[in-house]
mmCIF file of C-alpha atoms in Angstrom:
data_model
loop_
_atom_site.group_PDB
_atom_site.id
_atom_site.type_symbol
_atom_site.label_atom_id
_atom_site.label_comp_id
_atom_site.label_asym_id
_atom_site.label_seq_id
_atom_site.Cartn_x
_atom_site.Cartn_y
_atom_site.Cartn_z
ATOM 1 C CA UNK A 1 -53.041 220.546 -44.913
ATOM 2 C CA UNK A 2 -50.400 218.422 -45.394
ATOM 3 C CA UNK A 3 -47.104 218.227 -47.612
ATOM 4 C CA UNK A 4 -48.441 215.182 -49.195
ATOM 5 C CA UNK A 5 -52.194 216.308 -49.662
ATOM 6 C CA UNK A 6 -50.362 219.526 -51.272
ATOM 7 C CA UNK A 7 -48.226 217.562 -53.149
ATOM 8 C CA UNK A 8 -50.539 216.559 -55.994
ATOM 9 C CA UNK A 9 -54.229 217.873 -56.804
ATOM 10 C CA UNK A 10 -56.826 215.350 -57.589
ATOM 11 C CA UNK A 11 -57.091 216.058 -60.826
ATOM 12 C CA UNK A 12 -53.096 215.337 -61.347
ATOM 13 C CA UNK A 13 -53.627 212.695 -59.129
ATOM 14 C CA UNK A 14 -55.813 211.119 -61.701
ATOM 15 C CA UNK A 15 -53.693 211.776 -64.632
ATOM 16 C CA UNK A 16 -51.407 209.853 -62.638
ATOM 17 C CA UNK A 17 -53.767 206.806 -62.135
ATOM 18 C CA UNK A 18 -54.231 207.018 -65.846
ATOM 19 C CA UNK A 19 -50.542 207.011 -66.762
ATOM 20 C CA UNK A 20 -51.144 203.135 -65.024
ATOM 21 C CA UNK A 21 -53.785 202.471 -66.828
ATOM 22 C CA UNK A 22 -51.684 202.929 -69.799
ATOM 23 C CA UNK A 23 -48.377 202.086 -69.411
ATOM 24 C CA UNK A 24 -49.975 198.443 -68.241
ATOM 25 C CA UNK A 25 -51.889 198.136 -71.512
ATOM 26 C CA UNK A 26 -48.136 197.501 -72.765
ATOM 27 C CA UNK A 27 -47.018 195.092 -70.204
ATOM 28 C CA UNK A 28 -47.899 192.806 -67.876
ATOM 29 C CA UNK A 29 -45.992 194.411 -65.126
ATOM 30 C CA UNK A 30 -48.154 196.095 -62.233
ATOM 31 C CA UNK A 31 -47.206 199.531 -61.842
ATOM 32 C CA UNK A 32 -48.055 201.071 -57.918
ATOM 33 C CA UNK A 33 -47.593 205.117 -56.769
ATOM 34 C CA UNK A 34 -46.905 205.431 -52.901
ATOM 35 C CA UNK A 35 -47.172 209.174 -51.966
ATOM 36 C CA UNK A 36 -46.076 209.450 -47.751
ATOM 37 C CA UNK A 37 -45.197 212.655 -45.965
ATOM 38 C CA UNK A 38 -41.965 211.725 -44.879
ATOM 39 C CA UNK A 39 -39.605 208.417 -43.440
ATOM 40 C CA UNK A 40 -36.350 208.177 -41.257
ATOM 41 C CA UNK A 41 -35.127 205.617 -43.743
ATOM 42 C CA UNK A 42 -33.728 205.996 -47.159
ATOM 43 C CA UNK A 43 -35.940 205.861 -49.763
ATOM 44 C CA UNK A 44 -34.929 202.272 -51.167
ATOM 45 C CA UNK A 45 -34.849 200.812 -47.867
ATOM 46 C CA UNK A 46 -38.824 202.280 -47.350
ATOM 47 C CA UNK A 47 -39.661 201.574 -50.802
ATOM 48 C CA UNK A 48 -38.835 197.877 -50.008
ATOM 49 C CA UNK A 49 -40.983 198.331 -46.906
ATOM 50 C CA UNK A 50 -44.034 199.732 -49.117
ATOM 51 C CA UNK A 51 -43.850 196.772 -51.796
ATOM 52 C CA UNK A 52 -44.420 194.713 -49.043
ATOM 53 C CA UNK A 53 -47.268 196.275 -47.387
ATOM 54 C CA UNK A 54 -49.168 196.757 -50.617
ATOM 55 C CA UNK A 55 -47.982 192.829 -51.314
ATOM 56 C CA UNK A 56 -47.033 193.419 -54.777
ATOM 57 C CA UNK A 57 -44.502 190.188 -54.286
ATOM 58 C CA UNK A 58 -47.555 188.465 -54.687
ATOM 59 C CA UNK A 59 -47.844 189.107 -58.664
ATOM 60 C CA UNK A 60 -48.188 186.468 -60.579
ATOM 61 C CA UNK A 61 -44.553 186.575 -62.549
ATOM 62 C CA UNK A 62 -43.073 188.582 -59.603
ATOM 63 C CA UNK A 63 -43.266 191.801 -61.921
ATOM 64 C CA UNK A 64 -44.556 194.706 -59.915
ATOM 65 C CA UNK A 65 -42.744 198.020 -60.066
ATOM 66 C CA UNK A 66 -43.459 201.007 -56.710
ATOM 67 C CA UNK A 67 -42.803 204.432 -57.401
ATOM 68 C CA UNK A 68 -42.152 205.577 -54.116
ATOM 69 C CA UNK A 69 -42.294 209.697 -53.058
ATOM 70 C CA UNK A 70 -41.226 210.998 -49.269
ATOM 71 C CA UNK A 71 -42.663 214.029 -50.124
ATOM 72 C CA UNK A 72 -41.083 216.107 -46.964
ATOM 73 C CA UNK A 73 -37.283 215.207 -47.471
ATOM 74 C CA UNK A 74 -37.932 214.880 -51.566
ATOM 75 C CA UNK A 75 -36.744 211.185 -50.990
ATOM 76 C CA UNK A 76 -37.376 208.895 -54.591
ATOM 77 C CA UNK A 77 -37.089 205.337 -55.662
ATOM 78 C CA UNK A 78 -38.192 202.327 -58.233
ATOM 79 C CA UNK A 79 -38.545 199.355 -57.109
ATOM 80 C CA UNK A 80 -38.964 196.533 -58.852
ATOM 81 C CA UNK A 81 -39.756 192.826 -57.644
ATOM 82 C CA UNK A 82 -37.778 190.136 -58.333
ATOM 83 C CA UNK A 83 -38.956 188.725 -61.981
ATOM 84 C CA UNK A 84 -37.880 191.944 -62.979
ATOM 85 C CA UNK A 85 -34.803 192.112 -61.487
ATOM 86 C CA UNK A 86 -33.329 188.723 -62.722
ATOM 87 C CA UNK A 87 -33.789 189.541 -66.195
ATOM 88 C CA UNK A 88 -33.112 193.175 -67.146
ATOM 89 C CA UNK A 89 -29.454 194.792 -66.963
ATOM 90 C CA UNK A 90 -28.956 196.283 -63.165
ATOM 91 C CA UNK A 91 -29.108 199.622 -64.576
ATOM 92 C CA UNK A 92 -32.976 199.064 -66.057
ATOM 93 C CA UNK A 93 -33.864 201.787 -63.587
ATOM 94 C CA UNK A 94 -31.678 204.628 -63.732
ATOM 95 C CA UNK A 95 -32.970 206.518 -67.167
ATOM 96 C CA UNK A 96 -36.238 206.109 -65.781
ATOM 97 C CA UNK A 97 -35.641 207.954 -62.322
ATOM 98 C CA UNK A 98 -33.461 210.166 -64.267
ATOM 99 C CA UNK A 99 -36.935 211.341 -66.124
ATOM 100 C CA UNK A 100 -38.682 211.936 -62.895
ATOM 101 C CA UNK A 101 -36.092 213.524 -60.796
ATOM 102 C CA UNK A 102 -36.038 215.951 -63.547
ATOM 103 C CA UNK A 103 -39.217 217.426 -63.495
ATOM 104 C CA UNK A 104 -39.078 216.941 -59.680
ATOM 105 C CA UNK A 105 -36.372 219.525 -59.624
ATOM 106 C CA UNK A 106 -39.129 221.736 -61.776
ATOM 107 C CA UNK A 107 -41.852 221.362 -58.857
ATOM 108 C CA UNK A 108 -43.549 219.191 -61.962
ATOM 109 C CA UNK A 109 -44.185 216.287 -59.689
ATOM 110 C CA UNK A 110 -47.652 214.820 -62.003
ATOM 111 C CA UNK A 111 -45.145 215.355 -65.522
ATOM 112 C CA UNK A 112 -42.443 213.625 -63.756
ATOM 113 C CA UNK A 113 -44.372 210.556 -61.994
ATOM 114 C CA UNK A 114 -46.820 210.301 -65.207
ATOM 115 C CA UNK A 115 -43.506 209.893 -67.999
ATOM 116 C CA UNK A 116 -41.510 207.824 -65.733
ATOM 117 C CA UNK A 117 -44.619 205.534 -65.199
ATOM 118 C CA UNK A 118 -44.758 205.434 -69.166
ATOM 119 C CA UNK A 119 -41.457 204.948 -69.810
ATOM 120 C CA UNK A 120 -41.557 202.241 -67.229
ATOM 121 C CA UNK A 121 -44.668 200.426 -69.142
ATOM 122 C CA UNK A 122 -42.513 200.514 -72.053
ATOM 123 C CA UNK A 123 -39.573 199.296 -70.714
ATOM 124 C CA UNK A 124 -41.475 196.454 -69.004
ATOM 125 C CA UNK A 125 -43.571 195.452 -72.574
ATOM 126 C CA UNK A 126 -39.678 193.642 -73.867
ATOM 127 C CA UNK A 127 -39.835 191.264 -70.626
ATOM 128 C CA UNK A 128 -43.114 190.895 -69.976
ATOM 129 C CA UNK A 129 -45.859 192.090 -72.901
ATOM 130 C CA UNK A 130 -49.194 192.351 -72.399
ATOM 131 C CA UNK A 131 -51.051 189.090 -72.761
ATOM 132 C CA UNK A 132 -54.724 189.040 -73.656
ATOM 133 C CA UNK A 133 -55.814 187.388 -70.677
ATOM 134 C CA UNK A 134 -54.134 189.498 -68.422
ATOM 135 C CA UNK A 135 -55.544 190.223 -65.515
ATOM 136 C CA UNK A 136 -55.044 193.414 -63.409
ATOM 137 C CA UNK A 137 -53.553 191.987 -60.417
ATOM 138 C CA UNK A 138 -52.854 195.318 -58.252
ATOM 139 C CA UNK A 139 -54.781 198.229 -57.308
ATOM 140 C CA UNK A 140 -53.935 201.255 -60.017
ATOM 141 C CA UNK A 141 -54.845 204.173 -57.128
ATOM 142 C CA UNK A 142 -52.359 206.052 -55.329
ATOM 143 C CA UNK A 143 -51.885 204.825 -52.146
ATOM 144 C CA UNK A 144 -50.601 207.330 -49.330
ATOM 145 C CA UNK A 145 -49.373 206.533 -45.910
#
């Protein structure tokens, strides 16, 4: 078995998926989980690489947000797309990561990805609520690689 397949159990995994569920009830954002086993790059650089292949630059108001996990060399990052970016402070990020890398450094790597991914819907819900007819523009699983 794998470092990633060890990394969360299904049932954490779906707490997870959840979390999304929720935390996009407050926002319009579109929130994405990328779980790998490891990368040569550093984690912002791969997290940029991620966004792409999932193509969550193709949101609507340019508002999707990766949590990205190298689970092998404990690498970490948020990224968020562009319509994000222009309008919150360039620190937006950092209590949010703070959150996670916290109960990382506990092994609690479902706490840590579920409250940042709240906190993170939260956030999101001052720039871009939740409008009625929003539509759910980007898968809510995990996706691995």
């Amino acid at each position: 078995m794998s470092k990633t397949e060890d990394f969360l159990t299904p049932e954490e995994e779906q707490e997870i998926v959840q979390a999304i569920v929720v935390a996009e009830k407050n926002t319009s954002g579109e929130i994405r989980v990328h779980i790998e086993e490891t990368s040569n790059k550093p984690p912002i650089e791969r997290a940029k690489e991620v966004f792409s292949s999932l193509e969550m630059h193709k949101t609507e108001a340019k508002n999707g947000v990766l949590f990205y996990v190298g689970v092998a060399n404990k690498g970490f990052a948020i990224l968020g797309d562009e319509g994000i970016n222009n309008v919150v402070e360039s620190d937006f990020w950092d209590c949010t990561k703070d959150v996670v890398l916290e109960n990382f450094k506990n092994k609690e790597f479902k706490k840590g990805l579920v409250e940042g991914i709240l906190r993170a819907g939260e956030k999101l819900k001052h720039y871009f609520p939740y409008q009625s007819d929003d539509t759910n523009e980007l898968s809510n699983e995990i996706s691995k690689g």
